[in-house]
Short mmCIF file of C-alpha atoms and ligand atoms in Angstrom, two decimals:
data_model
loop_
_atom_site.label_atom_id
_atom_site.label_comp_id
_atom_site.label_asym_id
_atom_site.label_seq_id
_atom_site.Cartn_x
_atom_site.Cartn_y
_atom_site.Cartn_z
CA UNK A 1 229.61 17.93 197.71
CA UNK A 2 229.53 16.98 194.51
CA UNK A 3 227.31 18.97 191.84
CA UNK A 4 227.45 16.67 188.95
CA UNK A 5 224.00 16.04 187.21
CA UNK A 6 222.20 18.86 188.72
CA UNK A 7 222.15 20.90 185.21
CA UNK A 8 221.05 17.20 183.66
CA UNK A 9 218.35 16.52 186.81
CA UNK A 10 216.78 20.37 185.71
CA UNK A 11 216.54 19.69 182.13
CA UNK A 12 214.63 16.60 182.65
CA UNK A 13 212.61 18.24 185.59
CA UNK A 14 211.49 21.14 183.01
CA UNK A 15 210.59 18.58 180.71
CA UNK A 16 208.20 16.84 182.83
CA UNK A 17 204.80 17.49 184.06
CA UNK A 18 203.94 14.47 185.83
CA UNK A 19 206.49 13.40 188.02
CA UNK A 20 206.19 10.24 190.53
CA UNK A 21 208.77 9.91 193.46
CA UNK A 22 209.60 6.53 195.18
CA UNK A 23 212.54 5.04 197.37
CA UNK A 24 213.21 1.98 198.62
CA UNK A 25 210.95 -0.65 199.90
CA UNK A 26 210.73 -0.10 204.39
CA UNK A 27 210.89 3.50 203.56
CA UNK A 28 213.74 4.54 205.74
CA UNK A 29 213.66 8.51 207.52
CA UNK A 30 216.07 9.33 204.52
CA UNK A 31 213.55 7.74 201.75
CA UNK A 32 210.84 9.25 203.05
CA UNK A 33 211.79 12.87 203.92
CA UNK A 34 213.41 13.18 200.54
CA UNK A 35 210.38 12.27 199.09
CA UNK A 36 208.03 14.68 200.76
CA UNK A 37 210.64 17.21 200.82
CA UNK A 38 211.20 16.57 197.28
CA UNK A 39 207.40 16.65 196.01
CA UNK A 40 206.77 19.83 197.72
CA UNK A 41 209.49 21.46 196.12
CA UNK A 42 208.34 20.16 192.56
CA UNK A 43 204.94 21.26 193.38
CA UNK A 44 205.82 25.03 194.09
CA UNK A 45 207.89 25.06 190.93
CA UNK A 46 204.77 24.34 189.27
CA UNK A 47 204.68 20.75 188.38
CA UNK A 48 202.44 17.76 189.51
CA UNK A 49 204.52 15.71 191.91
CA UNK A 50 203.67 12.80 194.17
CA UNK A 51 205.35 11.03 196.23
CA UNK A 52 204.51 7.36 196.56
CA UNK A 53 205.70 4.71 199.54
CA UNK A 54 204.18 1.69 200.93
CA UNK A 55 201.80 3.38 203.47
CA UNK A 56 201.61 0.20 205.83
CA UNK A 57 205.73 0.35 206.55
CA UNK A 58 205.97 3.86 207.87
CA UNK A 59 206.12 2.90 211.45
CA UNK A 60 206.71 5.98 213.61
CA UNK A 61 207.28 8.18 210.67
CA UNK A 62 203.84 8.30 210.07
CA UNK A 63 204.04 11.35 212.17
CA UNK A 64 205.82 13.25 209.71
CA UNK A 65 204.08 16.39 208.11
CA UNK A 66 203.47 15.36 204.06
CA UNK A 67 202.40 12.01 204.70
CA UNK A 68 198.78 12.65 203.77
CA UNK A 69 200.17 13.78 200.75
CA UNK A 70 201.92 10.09 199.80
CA UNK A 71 200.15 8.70 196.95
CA UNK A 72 199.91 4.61 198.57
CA UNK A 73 201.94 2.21 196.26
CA UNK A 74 198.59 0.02 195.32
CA UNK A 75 197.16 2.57 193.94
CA UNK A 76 199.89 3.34 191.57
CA UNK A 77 198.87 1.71 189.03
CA UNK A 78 195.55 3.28 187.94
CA UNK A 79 197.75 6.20 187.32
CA UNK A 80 199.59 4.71 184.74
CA UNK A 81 200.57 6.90 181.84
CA UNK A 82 200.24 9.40 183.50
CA UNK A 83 203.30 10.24 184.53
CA UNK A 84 206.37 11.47 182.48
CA UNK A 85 209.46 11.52 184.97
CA UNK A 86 210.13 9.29 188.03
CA UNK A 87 212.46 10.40 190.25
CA UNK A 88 214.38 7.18 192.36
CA UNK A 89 215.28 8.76 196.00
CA UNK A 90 218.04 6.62 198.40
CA UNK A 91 218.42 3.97 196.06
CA UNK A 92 219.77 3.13 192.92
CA UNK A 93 218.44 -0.56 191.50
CA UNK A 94 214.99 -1.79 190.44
CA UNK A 95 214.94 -4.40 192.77
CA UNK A 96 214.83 -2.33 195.88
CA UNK A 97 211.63 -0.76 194.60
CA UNK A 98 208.09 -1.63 195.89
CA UNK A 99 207.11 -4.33 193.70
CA UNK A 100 203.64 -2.37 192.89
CA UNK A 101 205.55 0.23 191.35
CA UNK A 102 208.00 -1.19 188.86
CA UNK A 103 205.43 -1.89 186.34
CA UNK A 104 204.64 1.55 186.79
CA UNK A 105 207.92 3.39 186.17
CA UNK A 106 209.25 0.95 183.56
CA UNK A 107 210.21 2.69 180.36
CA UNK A 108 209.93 6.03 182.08
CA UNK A 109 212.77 8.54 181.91
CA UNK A 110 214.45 8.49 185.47
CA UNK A 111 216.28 10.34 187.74
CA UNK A 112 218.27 8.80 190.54
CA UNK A 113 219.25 10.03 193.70
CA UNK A 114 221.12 8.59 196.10
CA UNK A 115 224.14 8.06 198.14
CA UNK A 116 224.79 4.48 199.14
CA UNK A 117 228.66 3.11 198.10
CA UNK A 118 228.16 1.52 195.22
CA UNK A 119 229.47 1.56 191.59
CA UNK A 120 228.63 4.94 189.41
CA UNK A 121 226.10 2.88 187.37
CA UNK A 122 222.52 3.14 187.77
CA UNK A 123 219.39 2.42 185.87
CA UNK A 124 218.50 6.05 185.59
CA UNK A 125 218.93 8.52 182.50
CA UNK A 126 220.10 10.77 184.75
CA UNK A 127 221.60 10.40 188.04
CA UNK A 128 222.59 12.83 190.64
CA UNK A 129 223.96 10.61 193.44
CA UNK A 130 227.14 11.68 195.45
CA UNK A 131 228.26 8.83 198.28
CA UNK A 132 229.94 11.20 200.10
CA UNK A 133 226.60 12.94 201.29
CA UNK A 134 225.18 12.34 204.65
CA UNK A 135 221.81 11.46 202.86
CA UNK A 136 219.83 12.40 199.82
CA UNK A 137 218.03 14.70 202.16
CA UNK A 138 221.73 16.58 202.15
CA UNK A 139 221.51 15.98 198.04
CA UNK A 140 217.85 17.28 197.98
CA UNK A 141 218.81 20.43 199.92
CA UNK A 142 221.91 21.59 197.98
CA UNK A 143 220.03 21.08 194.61
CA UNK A 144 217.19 22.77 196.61
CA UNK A 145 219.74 25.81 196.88
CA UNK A 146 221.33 25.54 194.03
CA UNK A 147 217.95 26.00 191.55
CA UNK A 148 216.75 28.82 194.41
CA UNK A 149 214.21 27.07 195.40
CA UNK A 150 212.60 28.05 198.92
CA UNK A 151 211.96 25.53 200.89
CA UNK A 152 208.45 25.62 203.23
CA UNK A 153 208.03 23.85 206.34
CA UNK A 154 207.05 20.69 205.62
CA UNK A 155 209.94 20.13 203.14
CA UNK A 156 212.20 21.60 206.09
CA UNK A 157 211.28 19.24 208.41
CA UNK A 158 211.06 16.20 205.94
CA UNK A 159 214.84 16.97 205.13
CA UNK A 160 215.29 17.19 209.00
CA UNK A 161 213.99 13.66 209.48
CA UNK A 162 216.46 12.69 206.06
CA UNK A 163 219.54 14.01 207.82
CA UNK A 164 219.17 13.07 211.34
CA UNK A 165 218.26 9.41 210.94
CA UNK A 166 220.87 8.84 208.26
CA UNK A 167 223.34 9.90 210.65
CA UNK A 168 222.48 8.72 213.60
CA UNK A 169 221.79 12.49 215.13
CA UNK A 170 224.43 14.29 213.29
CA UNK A 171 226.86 11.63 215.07
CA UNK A 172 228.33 9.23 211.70
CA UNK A 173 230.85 9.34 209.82
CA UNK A 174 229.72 10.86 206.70
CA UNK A 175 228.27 14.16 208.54
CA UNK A 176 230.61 17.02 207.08
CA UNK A 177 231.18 19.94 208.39
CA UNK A 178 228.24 20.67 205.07
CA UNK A 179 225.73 18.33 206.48
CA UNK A 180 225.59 20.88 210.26
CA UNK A 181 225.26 23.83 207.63
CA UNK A 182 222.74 22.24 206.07
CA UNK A 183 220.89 21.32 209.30
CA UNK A 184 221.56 24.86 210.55
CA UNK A 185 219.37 26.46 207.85
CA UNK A 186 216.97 23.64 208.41
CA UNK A 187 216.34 25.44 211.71
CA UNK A 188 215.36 28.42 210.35
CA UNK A 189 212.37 26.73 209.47
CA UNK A 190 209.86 25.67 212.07
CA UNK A 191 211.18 22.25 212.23
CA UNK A 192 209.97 20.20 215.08
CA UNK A 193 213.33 19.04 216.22
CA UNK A 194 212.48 17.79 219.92
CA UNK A 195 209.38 16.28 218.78
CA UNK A 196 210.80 14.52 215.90
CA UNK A 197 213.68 13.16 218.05
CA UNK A 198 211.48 12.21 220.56
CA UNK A 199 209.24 10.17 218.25
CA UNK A 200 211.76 8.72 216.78
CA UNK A 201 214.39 7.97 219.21
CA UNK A 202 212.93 7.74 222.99
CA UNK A 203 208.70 6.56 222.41
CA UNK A 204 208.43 2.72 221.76
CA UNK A 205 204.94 1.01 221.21
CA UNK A 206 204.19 -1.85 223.46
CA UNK A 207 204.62 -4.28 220.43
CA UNK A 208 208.11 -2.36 219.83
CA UNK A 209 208.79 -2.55 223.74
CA UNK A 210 207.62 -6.95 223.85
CA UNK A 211 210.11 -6.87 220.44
CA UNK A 212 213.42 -5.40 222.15
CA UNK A 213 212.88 -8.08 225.15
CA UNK A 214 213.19 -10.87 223.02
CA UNK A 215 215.61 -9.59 220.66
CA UNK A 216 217.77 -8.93 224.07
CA UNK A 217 217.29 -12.24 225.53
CA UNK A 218 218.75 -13.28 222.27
CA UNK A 219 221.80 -11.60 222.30
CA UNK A 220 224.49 -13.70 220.88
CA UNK A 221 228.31 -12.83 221.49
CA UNK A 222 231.16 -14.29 220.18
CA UNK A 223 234.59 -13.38 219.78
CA UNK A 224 234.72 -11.58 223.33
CA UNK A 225 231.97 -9.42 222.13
CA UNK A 226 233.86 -8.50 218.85
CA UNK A 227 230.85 -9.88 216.72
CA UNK A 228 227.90 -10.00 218.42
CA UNK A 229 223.77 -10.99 216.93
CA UNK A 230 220.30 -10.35 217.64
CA UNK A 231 217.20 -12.55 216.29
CA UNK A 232 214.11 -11.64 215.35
CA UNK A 233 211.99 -15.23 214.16
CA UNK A 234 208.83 -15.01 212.47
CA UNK A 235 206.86 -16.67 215.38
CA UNK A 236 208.84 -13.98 217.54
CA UNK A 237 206.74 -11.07 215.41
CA UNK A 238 203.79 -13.32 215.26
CA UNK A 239 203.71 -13.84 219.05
CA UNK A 240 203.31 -9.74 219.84
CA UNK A 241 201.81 -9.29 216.14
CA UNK A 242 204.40 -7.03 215.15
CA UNK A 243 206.07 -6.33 212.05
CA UNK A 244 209.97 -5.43 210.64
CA UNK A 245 208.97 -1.58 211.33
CA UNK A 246 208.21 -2.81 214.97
CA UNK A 247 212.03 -3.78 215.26
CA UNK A 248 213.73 -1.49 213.01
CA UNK A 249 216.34 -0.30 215.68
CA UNK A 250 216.99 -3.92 217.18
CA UNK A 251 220.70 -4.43 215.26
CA UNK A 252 221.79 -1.33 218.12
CA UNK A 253 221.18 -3.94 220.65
CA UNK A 254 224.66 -6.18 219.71
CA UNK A 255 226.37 -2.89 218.85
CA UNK A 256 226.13 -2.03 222.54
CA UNK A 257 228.71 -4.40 223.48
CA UNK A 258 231.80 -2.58 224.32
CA UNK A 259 234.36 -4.36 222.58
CA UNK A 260 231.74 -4.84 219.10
CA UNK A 261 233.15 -4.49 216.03
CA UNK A 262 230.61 -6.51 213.86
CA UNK A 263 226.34 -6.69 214.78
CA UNK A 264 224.09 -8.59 213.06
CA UNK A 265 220.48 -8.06 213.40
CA UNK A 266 218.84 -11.52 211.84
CA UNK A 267 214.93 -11.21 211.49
CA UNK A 268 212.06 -13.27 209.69
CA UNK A 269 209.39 -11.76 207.67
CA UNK A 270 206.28 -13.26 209.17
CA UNK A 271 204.83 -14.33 205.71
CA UNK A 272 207.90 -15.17 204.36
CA UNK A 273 209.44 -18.20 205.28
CA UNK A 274 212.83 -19.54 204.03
CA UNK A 275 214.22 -15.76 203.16
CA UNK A 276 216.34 -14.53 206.02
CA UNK A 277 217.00 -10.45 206.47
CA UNK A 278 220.11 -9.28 207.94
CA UNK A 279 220.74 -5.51 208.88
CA UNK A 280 224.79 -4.89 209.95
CA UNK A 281 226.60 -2.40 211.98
CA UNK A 282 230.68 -2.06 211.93
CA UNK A 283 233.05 -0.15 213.62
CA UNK A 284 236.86 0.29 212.39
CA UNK A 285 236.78 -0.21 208.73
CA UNK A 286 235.57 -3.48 208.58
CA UNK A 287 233.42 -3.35 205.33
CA UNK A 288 230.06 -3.67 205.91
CA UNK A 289 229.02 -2.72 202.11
CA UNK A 290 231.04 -5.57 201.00
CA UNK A 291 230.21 -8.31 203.80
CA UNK A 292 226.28 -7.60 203.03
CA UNK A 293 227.34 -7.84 198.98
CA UNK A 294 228.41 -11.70 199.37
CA UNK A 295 225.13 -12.36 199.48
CA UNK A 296 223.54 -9.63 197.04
CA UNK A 297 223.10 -6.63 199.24
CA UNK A 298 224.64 -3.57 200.04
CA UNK A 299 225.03 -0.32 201.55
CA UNK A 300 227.04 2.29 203.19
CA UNK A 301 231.02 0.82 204.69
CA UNK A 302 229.86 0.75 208.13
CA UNK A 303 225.97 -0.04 207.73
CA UNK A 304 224.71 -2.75 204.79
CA UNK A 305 221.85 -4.95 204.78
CA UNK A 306 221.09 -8.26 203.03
CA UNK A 307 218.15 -11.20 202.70
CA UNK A 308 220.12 -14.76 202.66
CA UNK A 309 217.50 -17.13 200.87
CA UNK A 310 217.28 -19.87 203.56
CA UNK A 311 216.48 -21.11 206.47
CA UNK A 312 217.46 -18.88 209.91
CA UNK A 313 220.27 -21.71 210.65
CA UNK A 314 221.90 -21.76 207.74
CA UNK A 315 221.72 -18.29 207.41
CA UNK A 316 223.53 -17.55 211.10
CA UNK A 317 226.34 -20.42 209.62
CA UNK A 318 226.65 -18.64 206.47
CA UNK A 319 226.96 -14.88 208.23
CA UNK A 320 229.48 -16.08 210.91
CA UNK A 321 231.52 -18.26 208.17
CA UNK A 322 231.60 -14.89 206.22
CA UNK A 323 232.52 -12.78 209.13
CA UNK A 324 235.09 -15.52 210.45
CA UNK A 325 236.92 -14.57 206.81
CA UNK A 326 236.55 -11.10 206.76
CA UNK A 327 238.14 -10.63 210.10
CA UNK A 328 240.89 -13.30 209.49
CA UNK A 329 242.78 -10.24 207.80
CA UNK A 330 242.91 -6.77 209.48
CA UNK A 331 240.45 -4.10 208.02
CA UNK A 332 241.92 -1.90 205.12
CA UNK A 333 243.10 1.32 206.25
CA UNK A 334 240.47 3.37 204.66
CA UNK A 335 240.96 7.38 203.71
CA UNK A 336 238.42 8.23 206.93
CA UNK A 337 237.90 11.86 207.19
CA UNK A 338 240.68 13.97 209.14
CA UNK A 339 240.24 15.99 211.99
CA UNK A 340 240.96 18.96 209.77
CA UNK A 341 238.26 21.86 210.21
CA UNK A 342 238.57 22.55 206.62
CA UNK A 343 237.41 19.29 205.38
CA UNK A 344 235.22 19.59 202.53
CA UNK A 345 233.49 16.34 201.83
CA UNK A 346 234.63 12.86 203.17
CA UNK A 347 236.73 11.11 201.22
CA UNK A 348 234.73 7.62 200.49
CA UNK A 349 236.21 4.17 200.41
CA UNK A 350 236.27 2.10 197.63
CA UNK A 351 233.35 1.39 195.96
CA UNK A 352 231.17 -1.50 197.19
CA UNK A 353 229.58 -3.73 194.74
CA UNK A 354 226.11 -3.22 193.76
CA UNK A 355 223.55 -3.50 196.48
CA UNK A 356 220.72 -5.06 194.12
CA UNK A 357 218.65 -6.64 196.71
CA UNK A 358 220.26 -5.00 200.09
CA UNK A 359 217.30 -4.54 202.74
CA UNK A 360 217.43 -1.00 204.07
CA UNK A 361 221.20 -0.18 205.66
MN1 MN B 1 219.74 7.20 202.87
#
């Protein structure tokens, strides 16, 4: 794991009284328990900290302990001013932001942290990303340990709810031998961990339930199963009134195919016709990252999203015609971690391009 920018990060920490904290837009487990975890920590070294996320997207996280502590996007913007540092968790580009809160942060010194492939740059002054971390929750920790800070309950189990959802229960491929000593000490700390998988994992709302039906009965397969689709239309949401945090999981529906290789998971924003989301799942190498980034998103090499700024059929022909060329030449042999028990950190592929408008991975 990779300490660069943590001396940097404290500097402009100590400089700062006012410091606002905000991820992604769909606040994923990862965005959202770094930012609790992260706010609590700032608090108890004495600063004002809040964490801010579109309230209405949480989903099922809205269990999580901290939440009543998330400052709602909207209201952002009385606080202008106010605040001397923002801190930019799981994401590393402007456009990924809640729209509410880049008026907000513009012009403010920054701090990035995150841990998508992508290239070094960043819009921050300071940035202490490292793609080869299991999540910024892993990030959050180590700097966490690394300035002494204690961490309480709450912040435990928000950096719980970071690690295990960005990797899939301690299961992908960027969980180090690091990340389980990381979720070890988590467990010193009264972190519900069967609750919290529970939640999050095995308890489905009736909308989510009405949701997985249709995205099943959708199921697309192609190439014996090799690439393989789900769809998700607008009057599909409208019909159970559901939203995207209703179907958040449905891309592990083409993934179950044995033989699956690529997934696509295409869905419709109910107010927002003519813009086409698309959340993808690989398996051996093939570069999800860069598949996502011909159409301006981004993400991690075997998980990437992207919105395709059309209509759902021409989106569906412009995915397949993209995934048709991508698998016309065999995946490159990527440096994938080794069985070795001494493995440090996982070697990462080559960099993706920017994911400037990638929908949560
Ligand atoms: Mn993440």
């Amino acid at each position: 794991m990779n300490e660069t920018g943590f001396v940097e990060a404290k500097a402009l920490i100590d400089g700062a009284k006012r410091i606002v904290i905000s991820g992604h837009l769909s606040p994923d487990g990862d965005t959202l328990g770094s930012a609790i975890a992260l706010a609590r920590l700032l608090k108890a070294y004495g600063k004002e900290a809040y964490a801010t996320a579109d309230l209405n997207a949480l989903g099922k996280l809205g269990f999580m302990k901290g939440v009543e502590d998330i400052i709602p996007v909207r209201k952002l913007r009385h606080q202008r001013k106010k605040f001397d540092l923002f801190i930019c968790v799981d994401c590393r580009s402007l456009d990924r932001l809640p729209p509410e809160i880049r008026g907000v942060v513009d012009g403010l010194p920054t701090l990035v942290v995150d841990h998508h492939d992508g290239e070094a740059g960043s819009f921050g002054k300071v940035d202490m990303s490292d793609a080869s971390a299991s999540s910024v929750g892993e990030i959050i920790w180590r700097f966490a340990r690394w300035n002494g800070w204690e961490l309480d309950d709450v912040a435990a189990e928000a950096l719980w709810v970071s690690i295990v959802t960005d990797t899939g229960r301690f299961a992908y491929e960027k969980c180090s031998p690091e990340t389980m000593l990381v979720g070890a000490d988590l467990l010193r700390h009264n972190v519900r961990k069967e609750l919290i998988n529970d939640i999050i994992y095995n308890r489905f709302s009736n909308k989510a339930m009405q949701l997985k039906r249709i995205a099943w009965k959708s199921l697309h397969v192609w190439r014996s199963g090799r690439v393989a689709e789900v769809t998700l239309t607008r009057d599909d949401f409208r019909a159970v009134r559901g939203t995207k945090a209703d179907a958040e999981d449905a891309v592990e529906i083409p993934r179950l195919c044995q033989r699956n290789e690529v997934a696509v998971y295409f869905y419709q924003i109910p107010d927002r016709t003519k813009e086409i989301r698309c959340s993808i799942r690989t398996r051996n190498n093939w570069n999800a990252a860069e598949l996502a980034a011909r159409f301006g998103g981004g993400g991690h090499l075997h998980a990437s999203g992207c919105t395709i700024k059309t209509s759902m059929s021409a989106a569906k022909r412009m995915m397949r015609s993209a995934i048709k060329e991508m698998m016309k030449c065999p995946p490159k042999q990527l440096s994938l971690p080794t069985a070795k028990p001494d493995t440090k950190t996982n070697p990462e592929p080559a960099p993706a391009p920017s994911d400037s408008t990638a929908t949560s991975a």
